[in-house]
JSON list of C-alpha atoms in Angstrom, two decimals:
[
{"chain": "A", "resi": 875, "resn": "MET", "atom": "CA", "xyz": [0.00, 0.00, 0.00]},
{"chain": "A", "resi": 876, "resn": "MET", "atom": "CA", "xyz": [1.28, 3.42, -0.87]},
{"chain": "A", "resi": 877, "resn": "PHE", "atom": "CA", "xyz": [0.18, 5.23, 2.30]},
{"chain": "A", "resi": 878, "resn": "GLU", "atom": "CA", "xyz": [1.10, 3.28, 5.39]},
{"chain": "A", "resi": 879, "resn": "PRO", "atom": "CA", "xyz": [0.02, 4.70, 8.75]},
{"chain": "A", "resi": 880, "resn": "PHE", "atom": "CA", "xyz": [2.71, 6.70, 10.49]},
{"chain": "A", "resi": 881, "resn": "ALA", "atom": "CA", "xyz": [3.93, 5.78, 13.94]},
{"chain": "A", "resi": 882, "resn": "PRO", "atom": "CA", "xyz": [3.17, 8.50, 16.50]},
{"chain": "A", "resi": 883, "resn": "PHE", "atom": "CA", "xyz": [5.92, 11.10, 16.65]},
{"chain": "A", "resi": 884, "resn": "LEU", "atom": "CA", "xyz": [8.01, 11.14, 19.81]},
{"chain": "A", "resi": 885, "resn": "PRO", "atom": "CA", "xyz": [10.58, 13.83, 20.54]},
{"chain": "A", "resi": 886, "resn": "SER", "atom": "CA", "xyz": [14.21, 12.83, 20.35]},
{"chain": "A", "resi": 887, "resn": "GLU", "atom": "CA", "xyz": [15.13, 14.49, 23.66]},
{"chain": "A", "resi": 888, "resn": "TYR", "atom": "CA", "xyz": [13.66, 15.22, 27.07]},
{"chain": "A", "resi": 889, "resn": "ARG", "atom": "CA", "xyz": [14.79, 17.40, 29.99]},
{"chain": "A", "resi": 890, "resn": "ILE", "atom": "CA", "xyz": [14.12, 16.12, 33.52]},
{"chain": "A", "resi": 891, "resn": "LYS", "atom": "CA", "xyz": [14.39, 18.89, 36.11]},
{"chain": "A", "resi": 892, "resn": "PHE", "atom": "CA", "xyz": [12.80, 20.70, 39.03]},
{"chain": "A", "resi": 893, "resn": "ALA", "atom": "CA", "xyz": [9.65, 22.54, 37.94]},
{"chain": "A", "resi": 894, "resn": "THR", "atom": "CA", "xyz": [10.67, 26.20, 37.95]},
{"chain": "A", "resi": 895, "resn": "GLU", "atom": "CA", "xyz": [7.97, 27.76, 35.76]},
{"chain": "A", "resi": 896, "resn": "ALA", "atom": "CA", "xyz": [4.21, 28.09, 36.29]},
{"chain": "A", "resi": 897, "resn": "TRP", "atom": "CA", "xyz": [3.44, 26.26, 33.00]},
{"chain": "A", "resi": 898, "resn": "GLU", "atom": "CA", "xyz": [5.55, 23.31, 34.19]},
{"chain": "A", "resi": 899, "resn": "ARG", "atom": "CA", "xyz": [3.66, 23.08, 37.50]},
{"chain": "A", "resi": 900, "resn": "GLU", "atom": "CA", "xyz": [0.31, 23.40, 35.70]},
{"chain": "A", "resi": 901, "resn": "GLY", "atom": "CA", "xyz": [1.30, 20.73, 33.16]},
{"chain": "A", "resi": 902, "resn": "ALA", "atom": "CA", "xyz": [2.35, 18.38, 35.97]},
{"chain": "A", "resi": 903, "resn": "ALA", "atom": "CA", "xyz": [-1.00, 18.88, 37.75]},
{"chain": "A", "resi": 904, "resn": "ARG", "atom": "CA", "xyz": [-2.91, 18.11, 34.52]},
{"chain": "A", "resi": 905, "resn": "LEU", "atom": "CA", "xyz": [-0.81, 15.01, 33.92]},
{"chain": "A", "resi": 906, "resn": "ARG", "atom": "CA", "xyz": [-1.35, 13.75, 37.46]},
{"chain": "A", "resi": 907, "resn": "ARG", "atom": "CA", "xyz": [-5.13, 14.20, 37.11]},
{"chain": "A", "resi": 908, "resn": "ARG", "atom": "CA", "xyz": [-5.12, 12.30, 33.81]},
{"chain": "A", "resi": 909, "resn": "VAL", "atom": "CA", "xyz": [-3.06, 9.41, 35.19]},
{"chain": "A", "resi": 910, "resn": "PHE", "atom": "CA", "xyz": [-4.29, 9.06, 38.78]},
{"chain": "A", "resi": 911, "resn": "CYS", "atom": "CA", "xyz": [-7.93, 10.24, 38.45]},
{"chain": "A", "resi": 912, "resn": "GLU", "atom": "CA", "xyz": [-9.05, 9.48, 34.90]},
{"chain": "A", "resi": 913, "resn": "GLU", "atom": "CA", "xyz": [-6.84, 6.56, 33.85]},
{"chain": "A", "resi": 914, "resn": "GLN", "atom": "CA", "xyz": [-6.31, 4.69, 37.13]},
{"chain": "A", "resi": 915, "resn": "GLY", "atom": "CA", "xyz": [-9.34, 5.91, 39.11]},
{"chain": "A", "resi": 916, "resn": "LEU", "atom": "CA", "xyz": [-7.31, 6.22, 42.32]},
{"chain": "A", "resi": 917, "resn": "PHE", "atom": "CA", "xyz": [-8.80, 9.64, 43.16]},
{"chain": "A", "resi": 918, "resn": "SER", "atom": "CA", "xyz": [-12.01, 11.44, 42.30]},
{"chain": "A", "resi": 919, "resn": "GLY", "atom": "CA", "xyz": [-11.51, 14.76, 40.51]},
{"chain": "A", "resi": 920, "resn": "ASP", "atom": "CA", "xyz": [-8.05, 15.70, 41.79]},
{"chain": "A", "resi": 921, "resn": "ASP", "atom": "CA", "xyz": [-5.11, 13.98, 43.47]},
{"chain": "A", "resi": 922, "resn": "ARG", "atom": "CA", "xyz": [-3.75, 17.01, 45.33]},
{"chain": "A", "resi": 923, "resn": "ASP", "atom": "CA", "xyz": [-3.17, 16.62, 49.05]},
{"chain": "A", "resi": 924, "resn": "ALA", "atom": "CA", "xyz": [-1.45, 18.48, 51.89]},
{"chain": "A", "resi": 925, "resn": "ILE", "atom": "CA", "xyz": [1.99, 17.24, 50.73]},
{"chain": "A", "resi": 926, "resn": "ASP", "atom": "CA", "xyz": [1.67, 19.37, 47.59]},
{"chain": "A", "resi": 927, "resn": "ASP", "atom": "CA", "xyz": [1.83, 22.49, 49.77]},
{"chain": "A", "resi": 928, "resn": "HIS", "atom": "CA", "xyz": [5.52, 21.83, 50.57]},
{"chain": "A", "resi": 929, "resn": "ALA", "atom": "CA", "xyz": [6.70, 19.21, 48.06]},
{"chain": "A", "resi": 930, "resn": "ILE", "atom": "CA", "xyz": [9.30, 19.85, 45.38]},
{"chain": "A", "resi": 931, "resn": "LEU", "atom": "CA", "xyz": [7.91, 19.07, 41.95]},
{"chain": "A", "resi": 932, "resn": "LEU", "atom": "CA", "xyz": [10.03, 17.51, 39.20]},
{"chain": "A", "resi": 933, "resn": "VAL", "atom": "CA", "xyz": [9.01, 17.33, 35.54]},
{"chain": "A", "resi": 934, "resn": "ALA", "atom": "CA", "xyz": [10.03, 15.58, 32.33]},
{"chain": "A", "resi": 935, "resn": "ILE", "atom": "CA", "xyz": [9.70, 18.01, 29.44]},
{"chain": "A", "resi": 936, "resn": "SER", "atom": "CA", "xyz": [9.64, 16.97, 25.81]},
{"chain": "A", "resi": 937, "resn": "LEU", "atom": "CA", "xyz": [11.94, 19.06, 23.62]},
{"chain": "A", "resi": 938, "resn": "TRP", "atom": "CA", "xyz": [11.54, 20.09, 19.99]},
{"chain": "A", "resi": 939, "resn": "GLY", "atom": "CA", "xyz": [15.08, 20.97, 19.10]},
{"chain": "A", "resi": 940, "resn": "VAL", "atom": "CA", "xyz": [16.09, 23.19, 22.00]},
{"chain": "A", "resi": 941, "resn": "ALA", "atom": "CA", "xyz": [12.58, 24.46, 22.76]},
{"chain": "A", "resi": 942, "resn": "ALA", "atom": "CA", "xyz": [10.54, 23.08, 25.65]},
{"chain": "A", "resi": 943, "resn": "ASP", "atom": "CA", "xyz": [7.25, 21.66, 24.44]},
{"chain": "A", "resi": 944, "resn": "ASP", "atom": "CA", "xyz": [5.16, 19.88, 27.06]},
{"chain": "A", "resi": 945, "resn": "VAL", "atom": "CA", "xyz": [5.25, 18.19, 30.46]},
{"chain": "A", "resi": 946, "resn": "VAL", "atom": "CA", "xyz": [5.18, 14.42, 29.80]},
{"chain": "A", "resi": 947, "resn": "GLY", "atom": "CA", "xyz": [6.29, 13.15, 33.21]},
{"chain": "A", "resi": 948, "resn": "THR", "atom": "CA", "xyz": [6.34, 14.22, 36.83]},
{"chain": "A", "resi": 949, "resn": "VAL", "atom": "CA", "xyz": [7.14, 13.17, 40.40]},
{"chain": "A", "resi": 950, "resn": "ARG", "atom": "CA", "xyz": [7.23, 15.03, 43.69]},
{"chain": "A", "resi": 951, "resn": "ILE", "atom": "CA", "xyz": [9.59, 14.76, 46.66]},
{"chain": "A", "resi": 952, "resn": "HIS", "atom": "CA", "xyz": [9.33, 16.03, 50.20]},
{"chain": "A", "resi": 953, "resn": "GLN", "atom": "CA", "xyz": [11.15, 15.83, 53.49]},
{"chain": "A", "resi": 954, "resn": "ALA", "atom": "CA", "xyz": [8.92, 14.24, 56.15]},
{"chain": "A", "resi": 955, "resn": "GLU", "atom": "CA", "xyz": [11.44, 14.78, 58.94]},
{"chain": "A", "resi": 956, "resn": "PRO", "atom": "CA", "xyz": [15.13, 15.69, 58.99]},
{"chain": "A", "resi": 957, "resn": "GLY", "atom": "CA", "xyz": [16.98, 13.22, 56.77]},
{"chain": "A", "resi": 958, "resn": "LEU", "atom": "CA", "xyz": [13.82, 11.28, 55.77]},
{"chain": "A", "resi": 959, "resn": "TRP", "atom": "CA", "xyz": [12.59, 12.00, 52.26]},
{"chain": "A", "resi": 960, "resn": "TRP", "atom": "CA", "xyz": [9.68, 10.56, 50.28]},
{"chain": "A", "resi": 961, "resn": "GLY", "atom": "CA", "xyz": [8.92, 10.41, 46.58]},
{"chain": "A", "resi": 962, "resn": "SER", "atom": "CA", "xyz": [5.36, 10.17, 45.30]},
{"chain": "A", "resi": 963, "resn": "ARG", "atom": "CA", "xyz": [2.97, 10.70, 42.40]},
{"chain": "A", "resi": 964, "resn": "LEU", "atom": "CA", "xyz": [5.33, 9.42, 39.68]},
{"chain": "A", "resi": 965, "resn": "ALA", "atom": "CA", "xyz": [3.46, 9.72, 36.38]},
{"chain": "A", "resi": 966, "resn": "VAL", "atom": "CA", "xyz": [4.41, 9.54, 32.70]},
{"chain": "A", "resi": 967, "resn": "GLU", "atom": "CA", "xyz": [2.07, 10.46, 29.84]},
{"chain": "A", "resi": 968, "resn": "ALA", "atom": "CA", "xyz": [0.67, 7.27, 28.24]},
{"chain": "A", "resi": 969, "resn": "GLY", "atom": "CA", "xyz": [2.14, 7.99, 24.80]},
{"chain": "A", "resi": 970, "resn": "HIS", "atom": "CA", "xyz": [5.61, 8.48, 26.28]},
{"chain": "A", "resi": 971, "resn": "ARG", "atom": "CA", "xyz": [5.76, 5.40, 28.53]},
{"chain": "A", "resi": 972, "resn": "ARG", "atom": "CA", "xyz": [7.54, 3.41, 25.87]},
{"chain": "A", "resi": 973, "resn": "VAL", "atom": "CA", "xyz": [10.41, 5.87, 26.23]},
{"chain": "A", "resi": 974, "resn": "GLY", "atom": "CA", "xyz": [11.91, 3.75, 28.97]},
{"chain": "A", "resi": 975, "resn": "ALA", "atom": "CA", "xyz": [14.31, 6.40, 30.20]},
{"chain": "A", "resi": 976, "resn": "LEU", "atom": "CA", "xyz": [11.68, 8.88, 31.43]},
{"chain": "A", "resi": 977, "resn": "GLY", "atom": "CA", "xyz": [10.41, 7.14, 34.56]},
{"chain": "A", "resi": 978, "resn": "ALA", "atom": "CA", "xyz": [13.88, 5.94, 35.51]},
{"chain": "A", "resi": 979, "resn": "THR", "atom": "CA", "xyz": [15.41, 9.39, 34.99]},
{"chain": "A", "resi": 980, "resn": "LEU", "atom": "CA", "xyz": [12.65, 11.06, 37.04]},
{"chain": "A", "resi": 981, "resn": "ILE", "atom": "CA", "xyz": [13.40, 8.57, 39.83]},
{"chain": "A", "resi": 982, "resn": "ARG", "atom": "CA", "xyz": [17.15, 9.16, 39.54]},
{"chain": "A", "resi": 983, "resn": "LEU", "atom": "CA", "xyz": [16.82, 12.95, 39.76]},
{"chain": "A", "resi": 984, "resn": "ALA", "atom": "CA", "xyz": [14.29, 12.72, 42.60]},
{"chain": "A", "resi": 985, "resn": "VAL", "atom": "CA", "xyz": [16.59, 10.61, 44.76]},
{"chain": "A", "resi": 986, "resn": "SER", "atom": "CA", "xyz": [19.84, 12.35, 43.73]},
{"chain": "A", "resi": 987, "resn": "SER", "atom": "CA", "xyz": [18.47, 15.83, 44.43]},
{"chain": "A", "resi": 988, "resn": "ALA", "atom": "CA", "xyz": [17.02, 14.76, 47.79]},
{"chain": "A", "resi": 989, "resn": "HIS", "atom": "CA", "xyz": [20.42, 13.20, 48.55]},
{"chain": "A", "resi": 990, "resn": "ALA", "atom": "CA", "xyz": [22.04, 16.59, 47.85]},
{"chain": "A", "resi": 991, "resn": "LEU", "atom": "CA", "xyz": [19.48, 18.21, 50.17]},
{"chain": "A", "resi": 992, "resn": "GLY", "atom": "CA", "xyz": [20.48, 15.94, 53.07]},
{"chain": "A", "resi": 993, "resn": "ALA", "atom": "CA", "xyz": [18.44, 12.76, 52.59]},
{"chain": "A", "resi": 994, "resn": "GLN", "atom": "CA", "xyz": [19.73, 9.90, 54.67]},
{"chain": "A", "resi": 995, "resn": "THR", "atom": "CA", "xyz": [16.73, 7.74, 53.79]},
{"chain": "A", "resi": 996, "resn": "PHE", "atom": "CA", "xyz": [14.52, 7.95, 50.68]},
{"chain": "A", "resi": 997, "resn": "LEU", "atom": "CA", "xyz": [11.23, 6.04, 50.61]},
{"chain": "A", "resi": 998, "resn": "ALA", "atom": "CA", "xyz": [8.27, 5.66, 48.27]},
{"chain": "A", "resi": 999, "resn": "HIS", "atom": "CA", "xyz": [4.99, 3.78, 48.09]},
{"chain": "A", "resi": 1000, "resn": "VAL", "atom": "CA", "xyz": [5.23, 2.14, 44.66]},
{"chain": "A", "resi": 1001, "resn": "GLN", "atom": "CA", "xyz": [2.33, 0.54, 42.83]},
{"chain": "A", "resi": 1002, "resn": "SER", "atom": "CA", "xyz": [3.04, -3.20, 42.92]},
{"chain": "A", "resi": 1003, "resn": "GLN", "atom": "CA", "xyz": [3.21, -3.56, 39.14]},
{"chain": "A", "resi": 1004, "resn": "ASN", "atom": "CA", "xyz": [6.12, -1.06, 39.12]},
{"chain": "A", "resi": 1005, "resn": "GLY", "atom": "CA", "xyz": [8.12, -2.76, 41.87]},
{"chain": "A", "resi": 1006, "resn": "LEU", "atom": "CA", "xyz": [10.46, -4.59, 39.48]},
{"chain": "A", "resi": 1007, "resn": "LEU", "atom": "CA", "xyz": [11.47, -1.33, 37.78]},
{"chain": "A", "resi": 1008, "resn": "PHE", "atom": "CA", "xyz": [12.38, 0.17, 41.15]},
{"chain": "A", "resi": 1009, "resn": "GLN", "atom": "CA", "xyz": [14.29, -2.97, 42.17]},
{"chain": "A", "resi": 1010, "resn": "LYS", "atom": "CA", "xyz": [16.34, -2.70, 38.95]},
{"chain": "A", "resi": 1011, "resn": "LEU", "atom": "CA", "xyz": [17.10, 0.88, 40.00]},
{"chain": "A", "resi": 1012, "resn": "HIS", "atom": "CA", "xyz": [18.54, -0.27, 43.36]},
{"chain": "A", "resi": 1013, "resn": "TRP", "atom": "CA", "xyz": [15.48, -0.04, 45.58]},
{"chain": "A", "resi": 1014, "resn": "ASP", "atom": "CA", "xyz": [14.58, -2.57, 48.26]},
{"chain": "A", "resi": 1015, "resn": "VAL", "atom": "CA", "xyz": [11.06, -3.73, 49.13]},
{"chain": "A", "resi": 1016, "resn": "LEU", "atom": "CA", "xyz": [10.35, -3.06, 52.81]},
{"chain": "A", "resi": 1017, "resn": "GLU", "atom": "CA", "xyz": [6.74, -4.29, 52.96]},
{"chain": "A", "resi": 1018, "resn": "PRO", "atom": "CA", "xyz": [3.55, -4.60, 50.92]},
{"chain": "A", "resi": 1019, "resn": "VAL", "atom": "CA", "xyz": [0.85, -2.04, 51.75]},
{"chain": "A", "resi": 1020, "resn": "ASP", "atom": "CA", "xyz": [-2.63, -1.24, 50.49]},
{"chain": "A", "resi": 1021, "resn": "LEU", "atom": "CA", "xyz": [-3.18, 2.40, 49.47]},
{"chain": "A", "resi": 1022, "resn": "HIS", "atom": "CA", "xyz": [-6.32, 3.83, 47.88]},
{"chain": "A", "resi": 1023, "resn": "GLY", "atom": "CA", "xyz": [-7.63, 0.27, 47.50]},
{"chain": "A", "resi": 1024, "resn": "HIS", "atom": "CA", "xyz": [-4.66, -0.86, 45.39]},
{"chain": "A", "resi": 1025, "resn": "PRO", "atom": "CA", "xyz": [-1.59, -2.96, 46.25]},
{"chain": "A", "resi": 1026, "resn": "HIS", "atom": "CA", "xyz": [1.61, -0.99, 46.75]},
{"chain": "A", "resi": 1027, "resn": "LEU", "atom": "CA", "xyz": [5.10, -1.67, 48.05]},
{"chain": "A", "resi": 1028, "resn": "ARG", "atom": "CA", "xyz": [6.86, 0.49, 50.59]},
{"chain": "A", "resi": 1029, "resn": "MET", "atom": "CA", "xyz": [10.34, 0.72, 49.09]},
{"chain": "A", "resi": 1030, "resn": "GLN", "atom": "CA", "xyz": [13.67, 2.32, 49.98]},
{"chain": "A", "resi": 1031, "resn": "ALA", "atom": "CA", "xyz": [16.30, 3.63, 47.59]},
{"chain": "A", "resi": 1032, "resn": "ASP", "atom": "CA", "xyz": [19.91, 2.57, 48.07]},
{"chain": "A", "resi": 1033, "resn": "LEU", "atom": "CA", "xyz": [21.46, 6.04, 48.28]},
{"chain": "A", "resi": 1034, "resn": "ALA", "atom": "CA", "xyz": [24.91, 4.65, 47.40]},
{"chain": "A", "resi": 1035, "resn": "HIS", "atom": "CA", "xyz": [23.62, 4.33, 43.81]},
{"chain": "A", "resi": 1036, "resn": "TYR", "atom": "CA", "xyz": [22.37, 7.94, 43.68]},
{"chain": "A", "resi": 1037, "resn": "PRO", "atom": "CA", "xyz": [25.18, 10.48, 43.92]},
{"chain": "A", "resi": 1038, "resn": "PRO", "atom": "CA", "xyz": [23.96, 13.91, 45.05]},
{"chain": "A", "resi": 1039, "resn": "CYS", "atom": "CA", "xyz": [22.77, 16.21, 42.26]},
{"chain": "A", "resi": 1040, "resn": "PHE", "atom": "CA", "xyz": [23.43, 19.84, 43.16]},
{"chain": "A", "resi": 1041, "resn": "THR", "atom": "CA", "xyz": [21.92, 21.29, 39.94]},
{"chain": "A", "resi": 1042, "resn": "PRO", "atom": "CA", "xyz": [18.36, 19.90, 39.84]},
{"chain": "A", "resi": 1043, "resn": "GLU", "atom": "CA", "xyz": [17.01, 23.11, 38.28]},
{"chain": "A", "resi": 1044, "resn": "ILE", "atom": "CA", "xyz": [19.00, 22.14, 35.18]},
{"chain": "A", "resi": 1045, "resn": "GLY", "atom": "CA", "xyz": [18.47, 18.43, 35.74]},
{"chain": "A", "resi": 1046, "resn": "PHE", "atom": "CA", "xyz": [19.24, 15.58, 33.38]},
{"chain": "A", "resi": 1047, "resn": "GLN", "atom": "CA", "xyz": [18.76, 14.96, 29.71]},
{"chain": "A", "resi": 1048, "resn": "ALA", "atom": "CA", "xyz": [17.06, 11.73, 28.63]},
{"chain": "A", "resi": 1049, "resn": "LEU", "atom": "CA", "xyz": [17.21, 10.24, 25.18]},
{"chain": "A", "resi": 1050, "resn": "PRO", "atom": "CA", "xyz": [14.59, 7.71, 24.13]},
{"chain": "A", "resi": 1051, "resn": "ALA", "atom": "CA", "xyz": [15.76, 4.17, 23.50]},
{"chain": "A", "resi": 1052, "resn": "ARG", "atom": "CA", "xyz": [15.81, 3.40, 19.80]},
{"chain": "A", "resi": 1053, "resn": "LYS", "atom": "CA", "xyz": [14.83, 0.06, 18.35]},
{"chain": "A", "resi": 1054, "resn": "ALA", "atom": "CA", "xyz": [17.37, -1.56, 16.06]},
{"chain": "A", "resi": 1055, "resn": "ALA", "atom": "CA", "xyz": [16.29, -1.48, 12.43]}
]
């Protein structure tokens, strides 16, 4: 056939960083609502909670050349008590989940930046189906828990595998994995 359907376009680069602009924070909030409220049904209407009032928000931004385009991933981190940090609300836009580096790079920047801010322990409640990804990224399962009616794992990052990142406002660049032709 002369006109084959085109595969969806995915940017060739992404920037993972602290959210520093209003449009980044707004994009992250929209993404979280799509993933946690509409797609997964974990929350009704909005997933915001009291942690959002003091959490640090990280975003994955798709790039068109050197120009920022859209927020396609997010996670938040917060310090619960001195030295104890938590990560939560990790989300990646459905069309960008096959870019394997996005979730892992968001996790890496979350833990590395908290490490730079004094984290001695970094924890997260991870949806059970994502536990293997976290284990591959040097996280240990502490215990299974039920949150919002769904199975989760309380997990802890091995900080030895996450050197401190002192420039999270700039963050990391992620390149999508390419399939061999």
